[in-house]
Tab-separated table of C-alpha atoms and ligand atoms in Angstrom:
chain	number	residue	atom	x	y	z
A	1110	MET	CA	-26.035	9.949	-7.862
A	1111	GLU	CA	-25.577	6.502	-9.229
A	1112	GLN	CA	-28.491	5.702	-6.993
A	1113	GLU	CA	-30.189	8.155	-8.952
A	1114	VAL	CA	-30.055	7.095	-12.952
A	1115	ILE	CA	-31.070	3.115	-11.057
A	1116	GLU	CA	-33.399	4.814	-10.244
A	1117	LYS	CA	-34.628	6.019	-13.960
A	1118	LYS	CA	-33.015	3.271	-15.873
A	1119	PRO	CA	-33.517	-0.688	-14.011
A	1120	GLN	CA	-33.163	-1.982	-17.793
A	1121	LYS	CA	-34.235	-5.632	-16.617
A	1122	GLN	CA	-32.169	-8.377	-19.071
A	1123	ASP	CA	-34.064	-11.471	-20.215
A	1124	ARG	CA	-31.724	-14.102	-20.119
A	1125	GLN	CA	-28.635	-15.362	-17.420
A	1126	PRO	CA	-25.990	-14.990	-17.302
A	1127	GLY	CA	-26.841	-10.993	-18.056
A	1128	ILE	CA	-24.442	-8.920	-20.402
A	1129	GLU	CA	-22.833	-6.542	-18.273
A	1130	ALA	CA	-22.258	-4.568	-22.072
A	1131	GLU	CA	-25.945	-3.963	-22.273
A	1132	MET	CA	-25.950	-2.409	-19.097
A	1133	ASN	CA	-27.571	1.289	-18.007
A	1134	PRO	CA	-25.785	2.320	-16.388
A	1135	LYS	CA	-22.951	0.170	-16.517
A	1136	PRO	CA	-20.351	-0.805	-13.653
A	1137	GLU	CA	-17.082	0.590	-12.629
A	1138	TYR	CA	-14.715	-2.078	-12.645
A	1139	ILE	CA	-12.378	0.331	-10.980
A	1140	LYS	CA	-11.549	4.287	-9.881
A	1141	ALA	CA	-9.900	6.625	-12.103
A	1142	THR	CA	-8.433	6.722	-8.270
A	1143	TYR	CA	-7.091	3.315	-7.485
A	1144	LYS	CA	-3.032	3.329	-7.243
A	1145	ALA	CA	-1.339	-0.134	-8.134
A	1146	SER	CA	1.920	-1.154	-6.435
A	1147	GLY	CA	3.805	-4.795	-8.264
A	1148	LYS	CA	0.952	-6.088	-5.267
A	1149	LEU	CA	0.709	-9.362	-7.886
A	1150	ASN	CA	3.984	-8.780	-9.537
A	1151	GLY	CA	4.615	-11.722	-11.440
A	1152	LYS	CA	1.505	-13.861	-9.893
A	1153	VAL	CA	-1.028	-15.735	-12.516
A	1154	ALA	CA	-4.995	-15.479	-11.464
A	1155	LEU	CA	-7.597	-17.687	-12.601
A	1156	ILE	CA	-11.575	-15.865	-12.089
A	1157	THR	CA	-14.235	-17.225	-12.604
A	1158	GLY	CA	-18.021	-15.144	-13.871
A	1159	GLY	CA	-14.349	-12.773	-14.071
A	1160	ASP	CA	-15.817	-10.928	-17.803
A	1161	SER	CA	-18.340	-8.887	-16.194
A	1162	GLY	CA	-19.664	-6.901	-12.493
A	1163	ILE	CA	-16.821	-8.034	-9.880
A	1164	GLY	CA	-14.999	-10.330	-11.707
A	1165	ARG	CA	-14.179	-8.320	-14.198
A	1166	ALA	CA	-12.758	-5.643	-11.738
A	1167	VAL	CA	-10.940	-8.319	-9.813
A	1168	SER	CA	-9.154	-9.134	-13.981
A	1169	VAL	CA	-8.722	-5.989	-14.277
A	1170	HIS	CA	-7.565	-4.657	-10.840
A	1171	TYR	CA	-4.402	-8.031	-11.089
A	1172	ALA	CA	-4.036	-6.798	-13.910
A	1173	LYS	CA	-2.874	-3.606	-12.633
A	1174	GLU	CA	-1.029	-5.374	-9.647
A	1175	GLY	CA	1.064	-6.928	-12.224
A	1176	ALA	CA	-0.770	-10.637	-12.774
A	1177	ASP	CA	-1.453	-12.650	-15.731
A	1178	VAL	CA	-5.518	-13.409	-15.917
A	1179	GLY	CA	-7.264	-16.409	-16.878
A	1180	ILE	CA	-11.882	-15.757	-17.138
A	1181	VAL	CA	-14.151	-18.358	-16.218
A	1182	TYR	CA	-17.274	-16.926	-18.500
A	1183	LEU	CA	-20.183	-19.205	-19.643
A	1184	ASP	CA	-21.202	-17.833	-22.692
A	1185	GLU	CA	-20.876	-14.157	-22.094
A	1186	ASP	CA	-18.643	-13.394	-25.429
A	1187	VAL	CA	-18.722	-9.524	-25.632
A	1188	ASP	CA	-17.908	-9.739	-22.054
A	1189	ALA	CA	-15.103	-11.509	-21.846
A	1190	GLN	CA	-13.310	-9.645	-25.033
A	1191	GLU	CA	-13.505	-6.147	-22.964
A	1192	THR	CA	-12.691	-7.722	-19.826
A	1193	LYS	CA	-9.630	-9.591	-22.124
A	1194	LYS	CA	-9.215	-6.058	-23.477
A	1195	LEU	CA	-8.822	-4.248	-20.661
A	1196	VAL	CA	-6.711	-6.963	-18.866
A	1197	GLU	CA	-3.939	-6.388	-21.875
A	1198	ALA	CA	-3.796	-2.612	-22.101
A	1199	GLU	CA	-1.999	-3.220	-18.477
A	1200	GLY	CA	0.377	-5.644	-20.378
A	1201	ARG	CA	-1.120	-8.564	-19.255
A	1202	LYS	CA	-1.830	-11.855	-20.679
A	1203	CYS	CA	-5.531	-12.848	-20.583
A	1204	LEU	CA	-6.919	-16.170	-21.559
A	1205	LEU	CA	-10.439	-17.217	-22.549
A	1206	PHE	CA	-11.646	-20.582	-20.659
A	1207	LYS	CA	-15.782	-19.954	-22.110
A	1208	GLY	CA	-17.469	-23.219	-19.789
A	1209	ASP	CA	-19.772	-24.575	-18.158
A	1210	VAL	CA	-18.787	-24.471	-14.552
A	1211	LYS	CA	-21.834	-27.574	-13.210
A	1212	ASN	CA	-18.936	-30.352	-14.950
A	1213	ALA	CA	-16.101	-30.773	-13.351
A	1214	ASP	CA	-14.332	-32.107	-16.165
A	1215	PHE	CA	-14.575	-28.152	-16.636
A	1216	CYS	CA	-12.746	-27.148	-13.522
A	1217	LYS	CA	-10.184	-29.565	-13.823
A	1218	GLU	CA	-9.288	-29.113	-17.398
A	1219	THR	CA	-9.212	-25.190	-17.112
A	1220	VAL	CA	-6.867	-26.264	-14.058
A	1221	GLN	CA	-4.156	-27.417	-16.252
A	1222	ASN	CA	-5.196	-25.044	-19.282
A	1223	ILE	CA	-3.665	-22.439	-17.924
A	1224	ILE	CA	-0.943	-23.449	-15.856
A	1225	SER	CA	0.766	-25.070	-18.575
A	1226	GLU	CA	0.013	-22.820	-20.334
A	1227	LEU	CA	1.103	-19.632	-18.180
A	1228	GLY	CA	2.904	-22.255	-15.827
A	1229	SER	CA	1.651	-22.045	-12.269
A	1230	LEU	CA	-1.969	-21.196	-10.196
A	1231	ASN	CA	-1.473	-18.940	-7.570
A	1232	ILE	CA	-3.972	-17.248	-7.391
A	1233	LEU	CA	-7.948	-19.426	-6.961
A	1234	VAL	CA	-11.307	-16.648	-7.253
A	1235	ASN	CA	-13.918	-19.021	-7.655
A	1236	ASN	CA	-16.162	-16.117	-7.996
A	1237	ALA	CA	-18.559	-17.748	-10.518
A	1238	GLY	CA	-22.678	-17.924	-9.709
A	1239	MET	CA	-26.227	-18.230	-9.910
A	1240	GLN	CA	-29.618	-16.846	-8.365
A	1241	ILE	CA	-32.894	-17.548	-8.778
A	1242	PRO	CA	-35.325	-15.066	-6.757
A	1243	GLN	CA	-38.566	-17.097	-6.352
A	1244	LYS	CA	-41.244	-15.866	-4.029
A	1245	GLU	CA	-42.421	-19.100	-2.108
A	1246	ALA	CA	-39.897	-21.890	-0.281
A	1247	GLU	CA	-42.540	-24.449	-2.685
A	1248	ALA	CA	-41.931	-22.243	-6.013
A	1249	ILE	CA	-37.660	-23.946	-5.440
A	1250	THR	CA	-38.116	-26.967	-8.097
A	1251	GLU	CA	-35.260	-29.618	-7.479
A	1252	ASP	CA	-33.985	-28.282	-10.990
A	1253	GLN	CA	-33.232	-24.854	-9.998
A	1254	LEU	CA	-31.687	-26.315	-6.471
A	1255	GLU	CA	-29.723	-28.807	-7.780
A	1256	GLN	CA	-28.227	-26.032	-10.246
A	1257	THR	CA	-27.830	-22.997	-8.232
A	1258	PHE	CA	-25.873	-25.808	-5.479
A	1259	ARG	CA	-23.252	-27.176	-8.105
A	1260	THR	CA	-22.900	-23.647	-9.541
A	1261	ASN	CA	-22.261	-22.082	-6.780
A	1262	ILE	CA	-20.473	-24.520	-4.473
A	1263	PHE	CA	-19.730	-27.120	-6.318
A	1264	ALA	CA	-17.742	-25.760	-8.286
A	1265	TYR	CA	-15.612	-23.864	-5.877
A	1266	PHE	CA	-14.999	-27.632	-4.440
A	1267	TYR	CA	-14.311	-29.210	-8.377
A	1268	PHE	CA	-11.574	-25.787	-8.933
A	1269	ALA	CA	-10.196	-25.985	-5.515
A	1270	GLN	CA	-9.364	-29.712	-6.024
A	1271	ALA	CA	-7.545	-29.215	-8.659
A	1272	ALA	CA	-6.228	-26.610	-8.009
A	1273	VAL	CA	-4.946	-27.342	-5.015
A	1274	GLU	CA	-2.461	-30.099	-6.358
A	1275	HIS	CA	0.137	-27.126	-8.232
A	1276	MET	CA	0.050	-24.871	-5.984
A	1277	LYS	CA	2.501	-23.994	-3.370
A	1278	GLU	CA	3.249	-22.109	0.002
A	1279	GLY	CA	2.165	-18.345	-0.666
A	1280	ASP	CA	-0.691	-19.767	-2.826
A	1281	CYS	CA	-4.635	-17.930	-2.201
A	1282	ILE	CA	-7.875	-18.955	-2.265
A	1283	ILE	CA	-10.899	-16.133	-2.651
A	1284	ASN	CA	-14.142	-17.090	-2.364
A	1285	THR	CA	-16.929	-14.785	-3.026
A	1286	THR	CA	-20.147	-15.236	-0.751
A	1287	SER	CA	-22.226	-13.325	0.210
A	1288	VAL	CA	-24.487	-11.395	2.908
A	1289	THR	CA	-27.234	-13.098	2.370
A	1290	ALA	CA	-25.045	-15.910	4.091
A	1291	TYR	CA	-24.827	-13.304	7.207
A	1292	ARG	CA	-28.725	-12.840	6.579
A	1293	SER	CA	-32.595	-13.900	5.686
A	1294	SER	CA	-33.088	-13.724	1.532
A	1295	PRO	CA	-36.906	-14.944	1.631
A	1296	ASN	CA	-36.265	-14.952	-1.746
A	1297	LEU	CA	-33.297	-16.635	-2.863
A	1298	ILE	CA	-32.979	-19.199	0.108
A	1299	ASP	CA	-31.226	-21.434	-2.264
A	1300	TYR	CA	-29.063	-19.174	-3.149
A	1301	SER	CA	-28.301	-18.012	0.401
A	1302	SER	CA	-28.059	-21.209	1.345
A	1303	THR	CA	-24.493	-22.232	-1.205
A	1304	LYS	CA	-23.869	-18.251	0.314
A	1305	GLY	CA	-23.471	-20.389	3.912
A	1306	ALA	CA	-22.164	-23.038	3.278
A	1307	ILE	CA	-19.087	-21.132	0.722
A	1308	THR	CA	-18.208	-19.293	4.343
A	1309	SER	CA	-17.700	-22.427	5.476
A	1310	PHE	CA	-15.797	-24.549	3.270
A	1311	THR	CA	-13.599	-21.519	3.280
A	1312	ARG	CA	-13.161	-21.573	7.206
A	1313	SER	CA	-12.087	-25.626	6.492
A	1314	LEU	CA	-10.725	-25.442	3.409
A	1315	ALA	CA	-8.440	-22.680	5.237
A	1316	THR	CA	-7.561	-24.718	8.201
A	1317	ASN	CA	-6.546	-28.085	6.117
A	1318	LEU	CA	-4.532	-26.152	3.677
A	1319	ALA	CA	-2.530	-23.899	6.616
A	1320	LYS	CA	-0.124	-26.369	7.128
A	1321	LYS	CA	0.233	-25.835	3.701
A	1322	LYS	CA	0.912	-21.735	3.971
A	1323	ILE	CA	-1.892	-22.266	0.920
A	1324	ARG	CA	-4.490	-19.470	2.529
A	1325	VAL	CA	-8.334	-19.079	1.608
A	1326	ASN	CA	-10.535	-16.016	2.353
A	1327	ALA	CA	-13.610	-14.731	1.661
A	1328	VAL	CA	-15.239	-11.868	0.493
A	1329	ALA	CA	-18.808	-10.964	1.499
A	1330	PRO	CA	-20.566	-8.604	-0.914
A	1331	GLY	CA	-23.410	-6.853	0.355
A	1332	PRO	CA	-25.369	-5.333	-2.888
A	1333	VAL	CA	-23.312	-4.595	-5.639
A	1334	TRP	CA	-24.318	-3.617	-9.874
A	1335	THR	CA	-24.327	-6.356	-11.772
A	1336	PRO	CA	-25.316	-8.126	-14.417
A	1337	LEU	CA	-26.580	-11.000	-12.263
A	1338	ILE	CA	-29.327	-7.182	-9.989
A	1339	VAL	CA	-30.802	-6.933	-13.464
A	1340	SER	CA	-31.020	-11.222	-14.719
A	1341	THR	CA	-32.749	-11.763	-12.404
A	1342	PHE	CA	-34.656	-8.970	-9.869
A	1343	GLU	CA	-37.734	-7.553	-11.132
A	1344	GLU	CA	-37.731	-3.575	-12.457
A	1345	GLU	CA	-39.127	-2.749	-8.888
A	1346	LYS	CA	-36.564	-4.614	-6.738
A	1347	ILE	CA	-33.545	-3.471	-9.789
A	1348	LYS	CA	-35.299	0.608	-8.091
A	1349	LYS	CA	-34.455	0.360	-5.087
A	1350	PHE	CA	-31.762	-2.185	-5.232
A	1351	GLY	CA	-28.809	-1.010	-2.372
A	1352	SER	CA	-31.640	1.358	-1.064
A	1353	GLU	CA	-31.368	-1.631	2.270
A	1354	THR	CA	-27.681	-0.994	3.067
A	1355	ALA	CA	-26.590	2.144	5.941
A	1356	MET	CA	-24.959	4.450	3.035
A	1357	GLU	CA	-28.646	3.432	0.894
A	1358	ARG	CA	-27.043	3.295	-2.481
A	1359	PRO	CA	-25.299	-0.280	-4.579
A	1360	GLY	CA	-22.082	-0.350	-4.522
A	1361	GLN	CA	-19.281	-0.917	-7.908
A	1362	PRO	CA	-17.254	-3.818	-7.985
A	1363	SER	CA	-14.683	-1.251	-8.518
A	1364	GLU	CA	-15.259	-0.925	-4.768
A	1365	LEU	CA	-14.477	-4.860	-4.404
A	1366	GLY	CA	-11.816	-5.123	-6.335
A	1367	PRO	CA	-9.009	-3.599	-4.079
A	1368	ALA	CA	-10.850	-6.569	-1.090
A	1369	TYR	CA	-9.600	-9.275	-3.904
A	1370	VAL	CA	-6.661	-7.303	-4.346
A	1371	PHE	CA	-5.802	-6.711	-0.105
A	1372	LEU	CA	-6.742	-11.127	0.757
A	1373	ALA	CA	-4.335	-12.279	-2.635
A	1374	SER	CA	-1.195	-10.228	-1.463
A	1375	ASP	CA	0.632	-11.022	0.178
A	1376	ASP	CA	0.092	-8.095	2.899
A	1377	ALA	CA	-2.947	-10.544	3.539
A	1378	SER	CA	-0.233	-12.575	4.797
A	1379	PHE	CA	-1.333	-13.289	8.575
A	1380	ILE	CA	-5.508	-13.753	7.953
A	1381	THR	CA	-6.297	-16.893	6.698
A	1382	GLY	CA	-10.298	-18.588	6.243
A	1383	GLN	CA	-11.653	-14.886	7.131
A	1384	VAL	CA	-14.288	-13.287	5.434
A	1385	MET	CA	-14.464	-9.936	4.331
A	1386	HIS	CA	-17.689	-7.720	4.574
A	1387	VAL	CA	-18.022	-5.302	1.395
A	1388	ASN	CA	-21.926	-4.147	2.744
A	1389	GLY	CA	-22.398	-0.677	2.908
A	1390	GLY	CA	-23.303	-1.062	5.706
A	1391	GLU	CA	-24.783	-3.087	7.322
A	1392	VAL	CA	-28.713	-4.120	5.922
A	1393	VAL	CA	-31.580	-4.092	7.428
A	1394	ASN	CA	-34.574	-4.584	5.066
A	1395	GLY	CA	-33.279	-6.351	3.008
B	2383	NAD	P1	-21.812	-11.210	-12.593
B	2383	NAD	O1	-23.715	-12.046	-13.420
B	2383	NAD	O2	-21.749	-9.952	-13.349
B	2383	NAD	O3	-21.511	-11.824	-12.818
B	2383	NAD	C1	-22.077	-14.105	-12.815
B	2383	NAD	C2	-20.685	-14.810	-13.185
B	2383	NAD	O4	-20.720	-16.312	-13.181
B	2383	NAD	C3	-19.923	-14.861	-15.315
B	2383	NAD	O5	-19.773	-14.256	-15.456
B	2383	NAD	C4	-20.920	-15.673	-15.250
B	2383	NAD	O6	-20.006	-16.160	-16.991
B	2383	NAD	C5	-20.660	-16.778	-14.011
B	2383	NAD	N1	-21.451	-18.044	-13.849
B	2383	NAD	C6	-22.696	-18.157	-14.115
B	2383	NAD	N2	-22.909	-19.867	-14.098
B	2383	NAD	C7	-22.287	-19.817	-14.802
B	2383	NAD	C8	-21.510	-21.370	-15.530
B	2383	NAD	N3	-22.994	-22.826	-15.005
B	2383	NAD	N4	-21.188	-22.195	-15.178
B	2383	NAD	C9	-19.614	-20.577	-16.002
B	2383	NAD	N5	-20.127	-19.307	-15.349
B	2383	NAD	C10	-21.005	-19.388	-14.800
B	2383	NAD	O7	-22.479	-10.943	-11.164
B	2383	NAD	P2	-21.691	-10.562	-10.169
B	2383	NAD	O8	-22.694	-10.027	-10.078
B	2383	NAD	O9	-20.168	-10.290	-10.816
B	2383	NAD	O10	-21.595	-11.992	-9.315
B	2383	NAD	C11	-20.411	-12.350	-9.233
B	2383	NAD	C12	-19.924	-13.290	-7.549
B	2383	NAD	O11	-20.794	-12.424	-6.663
B	2383	NAD	C13	-21.490	-14.593	-7.588
B	2383	NAD	O12	-21.208	-15.198	-7.120
B	2383	NAD	C14	-22.321	-13.746	-6.283
B	2383	NAD	O13	-23.387	-14.736	-6.110
B	2383	NAD	C15	-21.945	-12.800	-6.297
B	2383	NAD	N6	-23.046	-11.658	-5.466
B	2383	NAD	C16	-22.876	-11.303	-5.904
B	2383	NAD	C17	-24.025	-10.066	-5.134
B	2383	NAD	C18	-24.731	-8.849	-6.076
B	2383	NAD	O14	-25.343	-7.325	-5.930
B	2383	NAD	N7	-24.140	-8.539	-7.169
B	2383	NAD	C19	-24.008	-9.433	-3.191
B	2383	NAD	C20	-23.324	-10.577	-3.611
B	2383	NAD	C21	-23.007	-11.703	-3.980
């Protein structure tokens, strides 16, 4: 049914990052049937890109499970304020950190700030990301290449390095990679390369941090209905978005949130260096 609505209203946005408040239909960030059980009681989580899309779903699920959260976002104040309201409605704290994750100092200061305000940092969700599709490989400029790598993978390093200094046994890092790291993506060569890097980063960091009993995993979403999609793809691609999955529809952020809960919780205590694939079935002609 969602697919039908999306086909009628592709809602192309002309700024990046996109704005969830302006999407129609709006993404679903949590299912009405979701039952929390205190899986993250007393934890503090920092979620980059937490204002919208998958990050909003993670923020709301974490709050429902008992965690206080900090949200990093570039400049989408309306979305960030809405997510803050949703988190606070669950009785949890929500700090907003507005800034550019390409800036290493901003990433380090954000980690310092969440710890000084909330007392600790137990879960880091590296999730902020950007993409600029290009039909031809030669069209990817040096500037685009640098921006994409700085946002999508350098920042994951900056946050992880700063966080690990303060993390202790039982804490964890979750990175958002993508199905594009596992199949070809002809119009997203630079973006999919960063997602491959995130997957390798996840495996190597996991074995490095195992001795400290800090787990590191990733989630690889398939096509998910978020502001990233309406702000970066052409109308035609938006109309058909997700139809290439075995389920022939895009996922909703609400279908991603529970994977991040599981990986952050003690239920995943023997899982590290792994990627959880949430993609509606093998993508065939993406
Ligand atoms: P989204 O637009 O809701 O989230 C992207 C977030 O990244 C925004 O919150 C934005 O503020 C943040 N961001 C971008 N550049 C930034 C910068 N320079 N500094 C600070 N923050 C910045 O879209 P989403 O789809 O929820 O994206 C979340 C993650 O999921 C991304 O890493 C994306 O690559 C990944 N992903 C999305 C899909 C999909 O189909 N939507 C599929 C696979 C992977």
